[in-house]
Amino acid sequence: MAHPFFSLHRHQMVRVAAATPPASVGDTRANADATIALAHTAHDRGCDLVVFPELNLTSYAIDDLHLQSAQQAGTLDAIRAVAAATAELKPVLLVGAALVRNGRLYNCALAIARGRVLGVVPKTFLPNYREYYEKRWFASGGGLTGLSIDLGEGIGTVPFGTDQVFAADDLPFFTFHAEICEDYWAPTPPSTAGALAGAVICCNLSASNIVIGKARERAMLCAAQSARGVCAYVYSAAGIGESTTDVAWDGQGMVYELGELLVESDRFVRGPEVAVADIDGGRLIQERTRFGTFNDAAREAGHPETRFRRIGFTHGIDETDRGLERDIRRFPFVPNDPDRRDADCYEAFNIQVEGLAKRLEAARAATLVIGVSGGLDSTHALIVAAKAMDRLGRGRDTILGFTMPGFATGEGTKANAWALMRALGVTAAEIDIRPAARQMLADMDHPFGRGEPVYDVTFENVQAGLRTDYLFRLANQRGGLVLGTGDLSELALGWCTYGVGDQMSHYAVNAGVPKTLIQFLIRWCIRTGQYDAATDRILAAILRQEISPELVPADAETGALQSTEAMIGPYALNDFFAHYVLRHGLAPSKIAFLAWHAWRDAAAGRWPADLPDDARVAYDLPTIRHWLERFCHRFFQISQFKRSALPNGPKLSAGGAVSPRGDWRAPSDGTARLWLDEIAANCP
């Protein structure tokens, strides 16, 4: 038996499908057969919930045939056939049918689980404009609550009304609500109340006909409703086979979560279609707990959960490893899509530039002082500073760049630092910190001061501290502000020297930028011509360097430089971990599960378009677990005091930041035990 770690349900995920069976013009038996066939397909793919189109058992475009008693009887037969044929299948089915109750015909959604009809939800908003004439045949279900409907032999009496949320008793994250087509075109979609009442998944059974541009409109509504409702939204529209007397059908199926498209079916397909995606119910519940406006909306709506009926059912916990039907971005801060990536880079870069420009204006600083090492972070801070001076109409020579070689500074990075400063036209200088560092180490009676090759944390921090000390005193001397270069990834890990070190500055322009995004920002600057060709060549050279603090001399035997990632882990993984901790607050074993699916196979999935081939690597589960444990220890236990004393700096990404005045407030004397114990208990 597979370890529970590999089970979707153990990570509070639900596999859903938007199903589009071949339709008919009123042939209820054929409709039932098509529904049953797709239910089997969904079962084989491990689905928990399958959403079918509006009136898929009855047929939608049959006009006055809706009012024929033979058609109505055929619909009941189809419901019985579907319930009986799917009694041994795993998925809950949401099917569409026209049903008579109390002398009125209703356009309904039926929830069917293991051969039992759980409940019937009537459509609230009936379109009666343009090509729609639903009020000719159907009554609105608006306001009908607390009722039941007798569906006859083999089914019996079941709940009826718009006040139902269906919930798996054994899977608290598997709760869903049903609305029908026009309902989500309304200014007040019923699914809003359904979400406020606790539904994690909102479903739409639709027979929306297709005209030019309508597919985009549907997608927009799905995205908006899933974002506002802090939910997943599953939409299934009628496809090929409905009557085309006056309109046509495309069979658009979509699954959205928090405004993001997870999967979309092919359209205009003559055969059956099923679009499958894994919904992260735990993430949605966690998001609601931190989104106060969602809870305020529930209060303003009179707390719908007190008015809705919870229709319970037992679903069963699936411990099987069924893979993952969900695209997990390897770089959560960097979109895979080139257009979205460039749009994000444009916004991030300009947030930094305008943030710095405002601070310079407010401080009335004559100069800007920055340490330039030739590494990624100081490079990015310097090019942001250059652009800010351009925007302010000030000469770049008011930027005072200092390269400060220490005991392990490489000639390549030092040369790049000088070349970049010259290309940008800043005022450049060099201060060799080694004499001062030797004196300090000797004064401290450190072994290195006595000529011994001892390269401990004191040896490293003497150099880091001296650099920052020089920068602050230079700023005093020359009427400047010290521009910080440290990034979000380093702050999350505490990979910085506290106080008089690289943790401190007058303005931390990179504090909201993860290391992985900085690389793409620099590439974006090159690609979009933000600077000149000479600058671009140097930026490209800097991107090719290995990330190193260059505080410890190279290995005497191999010549290998000190490697940051060898000590604290790959930044690609650390940024992945940071995103899911900061933005979603997920359990570490779930973060490991997502990371394993994202990173286990370098040949699978999508990569950001301009990522170099040698960066397209894979990580196995033991490697992910190892570095996740290290991340949790550093993030939750040993580095918060550094983040609690951060200087100002702009937030860039909705993915999170670590400022104590913004996204992240935590005690400096906390412990990582809960997170490490959770990994030990749940991650193989």
XYZ file of C-alpha atoms in Angstrom:
684
model
C 0.000 0.000 0.000
C 1.294 3.448 -0.879
C 2.324 5.832 1.890
C -0.548 8.226 2.803
C 1.761 11.066 1.745
C 0.914 10.281 -1.888
C -2.876 10.487 -1.370
C -4.690 13.559 -2.658
C -7.255 13.353 0.128
C -4.540 13.401 2.779
C -3.518 16.769 1.385
C -7.120 18.052 1.342
C -7.424 17.870 -2.415
C -10.492 16.917 -4.451
C -10.386 15.706 -8.041
C -13.159 17.319 -10.094
C -14.239 17.077 -13.709
C -16.248 19.190 -16.113
C -17.909 16.606 -18.340
C -19.414 17.219 -21.774
C -21.300 14.189 -23.096
C -22.639 14.079 -26.636
C -26.094 15.653 -26.398
C -29.328 14.774 -28.167
C -32.537 16.501 -29.105
C -34.704 15.078 -26.328
C -33.559 11.429 -26.378
C -33.400 10.872 -22.616
C -32.236 7.264 -22.937
C -29.296 8.287 -25.110
C -28.540 11.127 -22.713
C -28.502 8.709 -19.761
C -26.167 6.342 -21.620
C -23.777 9.177 -22.459
C -23.817 10.372 -18.842
C -23.122 6.876 -17.514
C -20.237 6.403 -19.939
C -18.567 9.622 -18.799
C -19.201 8.740 -15.153
C -17.190 5.547 -15.725
C -14.419 7.551 -17.392
C -14.304 9.919 -14.439
C -14.288 7.002 -12.011
C -11.324 5.445 -13.807
C -9.465 8.752 -13.514
C -10.090 8.923 -9.772
C -12.558 11.804 -9.819
C -14.535 12.764 -6.725
C -17.015 15.119 -8.407
C -18.263 15.360 -11.994
C -20.286 18.326 -13.255
C -22.471 17.806 -16.342
C -24.180 20.455 -18.505
C -27.557 21.986 -17.818
C -30.484 19.663 -18.577
C -28.079 17.052 -19.906
C -30.547 14.233 -19.132
C -33.603 16.015 -20.517
C -31.931 18.002 -23.333
C -31.976 21.782 -23.348
C -32.958 23.071 -26.796
C -36.246 21.210 -27.195
C -38.582 24.203 -26.694
C -42.200 23.234 -25.975
C -41.302 19.551 -25.727
C -40.334 20.409 -22.142
C -44.060 20.608 -21.400
C -44.868 17.158 -22.783
C -45.625 14.531 -20.135
C -43.791 11.831 -22.117
C -40.635 13.954 -22.080
C -41.000 14.469 -18.326
C -41.497 10.752 -17.692
C -38.471 9.962 -19.843
C -36.401 12.307 -17.711
C -37.361 10.427 -14.519
C -36.439 7.151 -16.186
C -33.060 8.644 -17.141
C -32.412 9.722 -13.541
C -33.196 6.223 -12.278
C -30.960 4.697 -14.934
C -28.016 6.943 -14.057
C -28.411 6.380 -10.301
C -28.577 2.606 -10.699
C -25.690 2.356 -13.174
C -23.316 4.492 -11.086
C -24.052 3.044 -7.637
C -20.618 1.388 -7.452
C -18.693 4.330 -8.876
C -16.644 6.755 -6.835
C -17.649 10.187 -8.191
C -20.537 12.323 -7.035
C -22.436 13.396 -10.161
C -24.116 16.741 -10.732
C -26.569 16.191 -13.572
C -29.214 18.416 -15.143
C -32.896 17.567 -15.550
C -36.304 19.262 -15.849
C -38.580 18.145 -12.978
C -42.200 18.756 -12.081
C -43.046 19.731 -8.517
C -46.388 21.043 -7.240
C -47.650 21.769 -10.754
C -44.548 23.660 -11.833
C -41.633 22.617 -14.051
C -38.161 23.448 -12.754
C -34.774 23.452 -14.451
C -32.739 21.491 -11.883
C -29.361 20.183 -10.829
C -29.357 16.788 -9.110
C -26.530 15.534 -6.916
C -26.198 11.757 -7.241
C -23.805 9.755 -5.056
C -23.427 5.965 -5.005
C -26.857 5.413 -6.516
C -28.644 7.890 -4.254
C -30.034 11.310 -5.176
C -28.741 13.586 -2.422
C -30.807 16.624 -3.367
C -32.288 18.730 -6.140
C -31.419 22.397 -6.710
C -33.742 24.459 -8.972
C -32.447 27.267 -11.164
C -33.073 30.749 -9.761
C -32.570 33.138 -12.673
C -34.370 32.272 -15.903
C -33.193 34.122 -19.018
C -36.002 35.495 -21.144
C -34.186 37.760 -23.569
C -32.489 37.463 -26.957
C -32.614 33.770 -27.914
C -33.787 32.533 -24.506
C -37.408 31.848 -23.531
C -37.032 29.825 -20.332
C -39.917 31.505 -18.526
C -42.198 30.012 -21.184
C -41.494 26.562 -19.708
C -39.849 26.830 -16.285
C -40.639 28.341 -12.907
C -37.891 30.050 -10.905
C -36.625 28.288 -7.822
C -35.753 31.575 -6.145
C -36.857 31.639 -2.513
C -37.726 27.945 -2.413
C -36.019 26.566 0.697
C -36.514 23.730 3.102
C -38.636 21.729 0.653
C -38.555 18.215 -0.774
C -39.535 16.523 -4.015
C -40.859 13.024 -4.642
C -39.044 11.513 -7.617
C -41.046 8.317 -7.510
C -40.185 4.641 -7.443
C -36.533 3.774 -6.966
C -35.576 7.245 -5.745
C -38.209 8.497 -3.327
C -38.410 11.853 -1.608
C -35.261 14.020 -1.519
C -34.418 17.598 -0.459
C -35.447 20.335 -2.905
C -34.518 24.014 -2.843
C -31.821 26.603 -3.379
C -30.609 26.310 0.223
C -28.364 23.251 -0.089
C -24.649 22.733 0.367
C -23.500 19.161 -0.213
C -20.757 18.013 2.147
C -18.780 14.805 2.557
C -18.934 13.836 6.217
C -15.490 12.218 6.088
C -13.761 14.888 3.953
C -14.472 18.337 5.452
C -12.814 20.081 2.502
C -15.180 18.380 0.003
C -18.204 20.681 0.064
C -19.965 21.931 -3.028
C -22.827 24.109 -4.227
C -24.725 23.994 -7.514
C -26.103 26.794 -9.635
C -27.318 26.707 -13.202
C -26.166 28.726 -16.227
C -27.822 32.168 -16.005
C -27.434 32.118 -12.231
C -23.840 33.290 -12.472
C -24.648 35.981 -15.026
C -26.816 37.605 -12.348
C -25.478 40.508 -10.272
C -26.070 38.319 -7.207
C -25.122 34.748 -8.178
C -26.507 32.081 -5.839
C -23.005 30.640 -5.582
C -21.953 33.697 -3.572
C -24.299 32.654 -0.785
C -23.239 29.047 -1.305
C -19.582 29.935 -0.781
C -20.395 32.066 2.264
C -22.355 29.093 3.602
C -19.245 26.935 3.408
C -19.072 25.474 -0.092
C -15.451 25.129 -1.190
C -16.397 24.126 -4.745
C -19.042 26.030 -6.694
C -20.476 24.291 -9.743
C -22.344 25.513 -12.782
C -24.396 23.271 -15.050
C -24.819 25.329 -18.198
C -26.402 25.114 -21.625
C -25.025 28.466 -22.714
C -25.072 28.608 -26.498
C -22.010 29.899 -28.273
C -21.627 33.179 -30.145
C -18.425 35.028 -30.993
C -16.624 36.121 -27.822
C -18.905 34.336 -25.381
C -16.266 31.791 -24.364
C -14.136 34.672 -23.064
C -17.106 36.047 -21.153
C -17.766 32.699 -19.487
C -14.101 32.384 -18.533
C -14.127 35.887 -17.080
C -17.177 35.079 -14.947
C -15.652 31.808 -13.730
C -12.412 33.537 -12.813
C -14.182 36.403 -11.064
C -16.549 34.188 -9.106
C -13.794 31.846 -7.950
C -11.727 34.843 -6.812
C -14.575 36.647 -5.027
C -15.965 33.457 -3.523
C -12.500 32.199 -2.468
C -13.471 28.893 -4.037
C -13.043 26.574 -6.953
C -15.503 26.993 -9.801
C -16.399 24.088 -12.094
C -18.290 25.017 -15.257
C -19.710 22.679 -17.895
C -21.592 23.933 -20.970
C -23.680 21.885 -23.380
C -21.871 20.585 -26.424
C -22.453 19.043 -29.802
C -25.781 17.309 -30.289
C -28.265 19.858 -28.970
C -30.655 21.297 -31.550
C -29.097 23.932 -33.802
C -32.394 25.299 -35.082
C -31.377 28.848 -34.168
C -28.236 28.575 -32.017
C -25.086 26.435 -31.707
C -23.117 24.825 -28.873
C -19.419 24.461 -28.136
C -19.098 22.309 -24.992
C -16.798 24.561 -22.969
C -15.706 22.990 -19.689
C -13.493 24.865 -17.202
C -12.150 24.589 -13.692
C -10.920 27.717 -11.919
C -9.472 28.188 -8.452
C -8.972 31.575 -6.819
C -9.194 33.283 -10.205
C -6.707 30.987 -11.920
C -7.556 28.550 -14.713
C -6.599 24.977 -13.833
C -7.970 23.176 -16.891
C -10.168 23.805 -19.917
C -11.716 21.290 -22.296
C -11.433 21.333 -26.057
C -14.434 22.987 -27.690
C -16.512 21.952 -30.720
C -15.623 18.297 -30.177
C -18.064 15.701 -31.489
C -17.151 13.039 -28.950
C -17.320 13.059 -25.140
C -15.017 15.421 -23.264
C -13.902 15.426 -19.639
C -11.637 18.134 -18.209
C -10.069 16.976 -14.938
C -8.291 19.009 -12.260
C -7.337 18.622 -8.627
C -8.856 21.281 -6.386
C -6.856 22.297 -3.332
C -9.632 22.463 -0.755
C -7.212 22.930 2.123
C -5.628 25.940 0.452
C -9.068 27.503 -0.106
C -10.124 26.988 3.510
C -6.802 28.417 4.685
C -7.249 31.398 2.384
C -10.671 32.128 3.850
C -9.264 32.162 7.382
C -6.843 34.940 6.454
C -9.222 36.934 4.236
C -11.272 38.947 6.709
C -13.426 40.504 4.004
C -14.842 37.068 3.160
C -16.027 36.641 6.728
C -17.361 40.201 6.877
C -19.363 39.470 3.720
C -20.907 36.447 5.430
C -21.944 38.656 8.328
C -23.409 41.312 6.027
C -25.351 38.570 4.204
C -26.862 37.400 7.478
C -24.580 34.368 7.725
C -25.957 32.123 4.955
C -24.662 29.024 6.752
C -27.538 29.438 9.228
C -30.049 29.262 6.366
C -28.511 26.554 4.223
C -29.080 22.854 4.672
C -25.966 20.746 4.871
C -26.665 17.632 2.808
C -24.183 15.100 4.098
C -22.860 11.966 2.430
C -20.055 9.524 3.083
C -17.469 9.599 0.323
C -14.528 7.560 1.597
C -10.873 8.500 1.948
C -8.813 7.391 -1.033
C -5.272 6.420 0.000
C -4.229 5.605 -3.578
C -1.432 7.433 -5.349
C -3.384 8.887 -8.272
C -0.766 11.388 -9.344
C -1.685 15.049 -9.584
C -4.019 16.606 -12.165
C -2.793 20.114 -11.545
C -0.041 22.254 -13.006
C 2.268 23.227 -10.138
C 4.596 26.063 -11.089
C 8.178 25.267 -10.209
C 8.743 28.981 -9.701
C 5.641 30.297 -7.885
C 6.864 33.888 -8.167
C 7.494 33.588 -11.928
C 4.695 32.775 -14.417
C 5.435 30.167 -17.062
C 3.551 32.125 -19.711
C 5.954 34.599 -21.402
C 3.380 37.398 -21.641
C 2.400 37.123 -17.983
C 6.052 36.809 -16.977
C 6.921 40.015 -18.799
C 3.890 41.811 -17.362
C 4.924 40.757 -13.849
C 8.518 41.825 -14.438
C 7.353 45.217 -15.741
C 5.280 45.779 -12.608
C 7.910 44.479 -10.183
C 10.689 46.575 -11.679
C 8.616 49.730 -11.711
C 7.386 49.192 -8.150
C 11.014 49.112 -7.061
C 11.993 52.122 -9.147
C 9.093 54.289 -7.980
C 9.485 53.171 -4.368
C 13.114 54.223 -4.371
C 12.398 57.476 -6.209
C 9.815 58.459 -3.600
C 12.197 57.668 -0.748
C 14.965 59.748 -2.335
C 12.587 62.687 -2.750
C 11.284 62.417 0.799
C 14.756 62.134 2.344
C 16.176 64.927 0.157
C 19.311 62.837 -0.093
C 22.110 64.246 -2.200
C 23.523 60.820 -3.033
C 22.701 57.150 -2.960
C 25.370 54.832 -1.525
C 25.499 51.190 -2.552
C 27.938 48.331 -2.209
C 28.455 46.606 -5.557
C 29.833 43.083 -5.376
C 29.169 41.923 -8.912
C 26.575 39.441 -7.630
C 22.886 39.221 -8.514
C 21.392 41.253 -5.673
C 23.680 44.272 -5.773
C 23.500 44.236 -9.574
C 19.717 44.437 -9.510
C 19.654 47.107 -6.806
C 22.136 49.171 -8.834
C 20.162 49.034 -12.074
C 16.978 49.951 -10.159
C 18.833 52.896 -8.650
C 20.051 54.018 -12.082
C 16.507 53.956 -13.461
C 15.190 55.845 -10.410
C 17.725 58.617 -10.986
C 16.701 58.755 -14.637
C 13.050 59.148 -13.628
C 13.924 61.913 -11.169
C 16.000 63.724 -13.772
C 19.122 63.388 -11.665
C 22.527 62.327 -12.909
C 23.586 58.768 -12.323
C 26.835 60.140 -10.939
C 24.927 60.883 -7.712
C 24.930 57.110 -7.159
C 28.095 56.281 -5.231
C 29.019 52.660 -5.933
C 31.704 50.971 -3.867
C 33.234 47.608 -4.503
C 34.848 46.308 -1.330
C 37.024 43.239 -1.919
C 37.606 40.892 0.985
C 39.609 37.752 1.570
C 37.657 35.642 -0.938
C 36.530 38.148 -3.547
C 36.930 36.640 -6.998
C 38.551 38.573 -9.785
C 35.588 37.801 -12.053
C 32.936 39.278 -9.777
C 35.125 42.273 -8.962
C 35.706 42.907 -12.666
C 31.971 42.650 -13.327
C 31.237 45.111 -10.536
C 33.635 47.667 -12.002
C 32.406 47.092 -15.552
C 28.761 47.527 -14.517
C 29.400 50.734 -12.594
C 31.321 52.200 -15.511
C 28.690 51.176 -18.042
C 25.917 52.770 -15.980
C 27.882 55.948 -15.407
C 27.775 55.927 -11.601
C 30.527 57.323 -9.398
C 32.650 54.263 -8.652
C 35.314 53.594 -6.052
C 37.045 50.695 -4.335
C 37.742 50.173 -0.644
C 39.834 47.164 0.271
C 38.403 45.940 3.576
C 41.127 43.384 4.226
C 43.465 45.595 6.295
C 40.608 46.702 8.551
C 39.326 43.114 8.795
C 42.793 41.827 9.752
C 43.071 44.486 12.412
C 39.659 43.678 13.862
C 40.336 39.937 13.863
C 43.714 40.542 15.506
C 42.145 42.839 18.116
C 39.643 40.077 18.869
C 42.440 37.502 19.153
C 40.768 35.483 16.428
C 42.942 32.601 15.116
C 42.998 34.156 11.642
C 44.600 37.243 13.196
C 47.407 34.950 14.336
C 47.860 33.552 10.844
C 45.749 30.405 11.238
C 43.356 29.433 8.368
C 40.183 29.516 10.493
C 37.177 30.583 8.439
C 34.279 30.535 10.895
C 31.155 32.689 11.119
C 33.103 35.405 12.938
C 35.590 35.528 10.092
C 32.714 35.900 7.632
C 30.733 38.466 9.594
C 33.715 40.705 10.269
C 33.905 41.208 6.513
C 30.130 41.590 5.998
C 29.874 43.991 8.914
C 32.778 46.133 7.810
C 31.275 46.584 4.362
C 28.005 47.863 5.776
C 29.791 50.010 8.362
C 31.784 51.685 5.624
C 28.615 52.308 3.593
C 26.803 54.002 6.472
C 29.792 56.200 7.308
C 30.196 57.089 3.635
C 26.523 58.059 3.551
C 27.065 60.278 6.597
C 30.050 61.862 4.953
C 28.423 62.466 1.576
C 24.797 63.225 2.372
C 23.470 59.932 1.120
C 21.170 57.026 1.773
C 22.481 53.471 1.986
C 20.641 51.271 -0.482
C 20.127 47.711 0.735
C 20.694 44.840 -1.652
C 19.467 41.769 0.294
C 16.489 39.915 -1.190
C 13.377 38.129 0.082
C 14.947 34.672 -0.183
C 17.873 35.650 2.034
C 15.547 37.246 4.571
C 13.340 34.155 4.700
C 16.391 32.031 5.468
C 18.106 34.572 7.690
C 21.044 34.451 5.263
C 22.313 37.911 6.182
C 24.454 39.548 8.841
C 22.313 41.235 11.480
C 22.635 44.889 12.526
C 25.786 46.389 11.074
C 25.665 43.952 8.175
C 23.784 43.354 4.959
C 20.502 43.005 6.897
C 20.517 46.776 7.492
C 20.242 49.787 5.188
C 18.295 53.015 4.837
C 16.020 51.490 2.188
C 15.822 47.772 1.320
C 14.764 47.976 -2.309
C 15.109 44.203 -2.908
C 13.408 43.024 0.306
C 10.253 41.957 -1.539
C 12.017 40.196 -4.419
C 12.820 36.467 -4.230
C 16.113 35.343 -5.709
C 14.445 33.405 -8.518
C 12.516 36.472 -9.641
C 15.615 38.697 -9.586
C 17.183 36.557 -12.296
C 14.107 36.977 -14.505
C 13.942 40.703 -13.776
C 17.498 41.172 -14.993
C 16.740 39.116 -18.110
C 13.626 41.246 -18.671
C 15.741 44.413 -18.450
C 18.051 42.996 -21.118
C 15.205 41.799 -23.340
C 13.271 45.079 -23.199
C 16.247 47.395 -23.696
C 16.100 49.220 -20.376
C 19.817 50.053 -20.688
C 22.440 50.069 -23.422
C 24.158 47.168 -25.146
C 27.331 47.424 -23.051
C 25.312 47.199 -19.837
C 23.334 44.283 -21.223
C 26.504 42.294 -21.933
C 27.692 42.731 -18.350
C 24.288 41.825 -16.938
C 24.306 38.631 -18.982
C 27.763 37.747 -17.649
C 26.628 38.295 -14.063
C 23.650 35.996 -14.599
C 26.042 33.174 -15.547
C 27.946 33.297 -12.244
C 27.396 30.858 -9.396
C 25.775 32.462 -6.351
C 28.432 32.878 -3.639
C 28.913 35.135 -0.608
C 32.664 35.132 -1.377
C 33.613 35.367 2.290
C 35.707 32.188 2.588
C 38.733 31.581 0.329
C 38.411 29.010 -2.434
C 39.204 25.409 -1.627
C 42.978 24.970 -1.737
C 42.800 21.621 -3.541
C 39.879 22.033 -5.949
C 39.739 25.784 -6.334
C 35.959 25.647 -5.751
C 34.376 28.856 -4.544
C 32.175 29.036 -1.465
C 28.672 28.074 -2.664
C 25.601 29.592 -1.066
C 23.233 26.930 -2.379
C 25.461 24.102 -1.146
C 24.992 25.473 2.370
C 21.360 26.583 2.473
C 19.837 24.678 -0.417
C 18.785 25.525 -3.968
C 17.052 28.890 -4.151
C 14.516 27.345 -6.522
C 13.339 25.047 -3.716
C 13.655 27.654 -0.981
C 11.523 30.126 -2.934
C 8.968 27.363 -3.538
C 8.824 26.670 0.203
C 8.660 30.372 1.094
C 5.735 31.003 -1.233
C 3.557 28.283 0.266
C 4.484 29.234 3.835
C 3.988 32.981 3.428
C 1.064 33.074 1.013
C -0.935 30.014 2.002
C 0.290 28.772 5.380
C 0.306 25.159 4.204
C 1.558 22.239 6.276
C 5.159 21.359 5.360
C 4.282 17.798 4.278
C 1.812 19.269 1.789
C 4.466 21.695 0.565
C 6.750 18.676 0.086
C 3.971 16.903 -1.836
C 3.537 19.880 -4.167
C 7.296 20.339 -4.556
C 7.741 16.661 -5.399
C 5.123 16.837 -8.137
C 6.620 20.078 -9.463
C 10.298 19.090 -9.396
C 10.595 15.298 -9.631
C 10.839 15.151 -13.439
C 12.735 17.811 -15.362
C 11.174 16.647 -18.628
C 7.585 17.048 -17.393
C 5.497 20.201 -17.167
C 6.313 23.704 -18.237
C 9.334 25.889 -17.519
C 9.573 29.678 -17.758
C 10.523 30.420 -21.330
C 13.940 32.028 -20.848
C 15.294 29.779 -18.097
C 18.685 28.341 -19.153
C 18.752 24.630 -19.939
C 21.300 23.875 -17.209
C 18.875 25.277 -14.624
C 16.153 22.795 -15.642
C 16.907 20.214 -12.996
C 14.980 17.661 -10.945
C 14.880 16.991 -7.205
C 13.833 13.714 -5.627
C 11.729 13.473 -2.485
C 14.625 12.873 -0.033
C 16.349 15.997 -1.355
C 13.154 18.038 -1.080
C 12.529 16.810 2.451
C 16.114 17.554 3.523
C 16.047 21.148 2.349
C 12.482 21.685 3.591
C 13.546 20.675 7.090
C 16.451 23.097 6.855
C 14.131 25.829 5.590
C 11.623 25.310 8.411
C 14.373 25.370 11.023
C 15.874 28.567 9.650
C 12.563 30.310 8.920
C 10.566 29.505 12.043
C 13.291 29.321 14.680
C 16.567 31.067 14.029
C 16.006 34.084 11.769
C 12.817 35.925 12.743
C 14.715 38.496 14.848
C 16.411 39.666 11.668
C 13.080 40.164 9.898
C 11.558 41.938 12.910
C 14.061 44.761 12.469
C 13.891 45.216 8.718
C 14.302 48.634 7.136
C 11.592 49.920 4.820
C 11.245 48.424 1.353
C 8.450 47.894 -1.180
C 6.331 44.749 -1.323
C 6.203 43.372 -4.862
C 4.284 40.142 -5.015
C 0.952 38.836 -3.761
C 3.016 35.728 -3.067
C 4.105 37.344 0.159
C 6.705 39.455 1.926
C 8.436 39.259 5.302
C 8.168 42.799 6.627
C 6.871 42.956 10.231
C 4.745 45.901 9.086
C 3.106 43.873 6.326
C 2.576 40.214 5.541
C 4.530 38.474 8.281
C 4.475 39.001 12.031
C 5.979 36.302 14.235
C 7.796 35.965 17.565
C 11.572 36.110 17.418
C 11.840 33.353 20.020
C 9.583 30.854 18.280
C 10.308 27.192 17.669
C 10.254 25.063 14.526
C 9.268 21.899 16.421
C 5.663 21.758 15.143
C 6.772 22.015 11.523
C 9.632 19.539 11.876
C 7.420 17.055 13.738
C 4.766 17.366 11.025
C 7.341 16.535 8.358
C 8.611 13.569 10.359
C 5.084 12.220 10.870
C 3.733 12.679 7.347
C 6.554 12.809 4.808
C 8.375 9.610 3.804
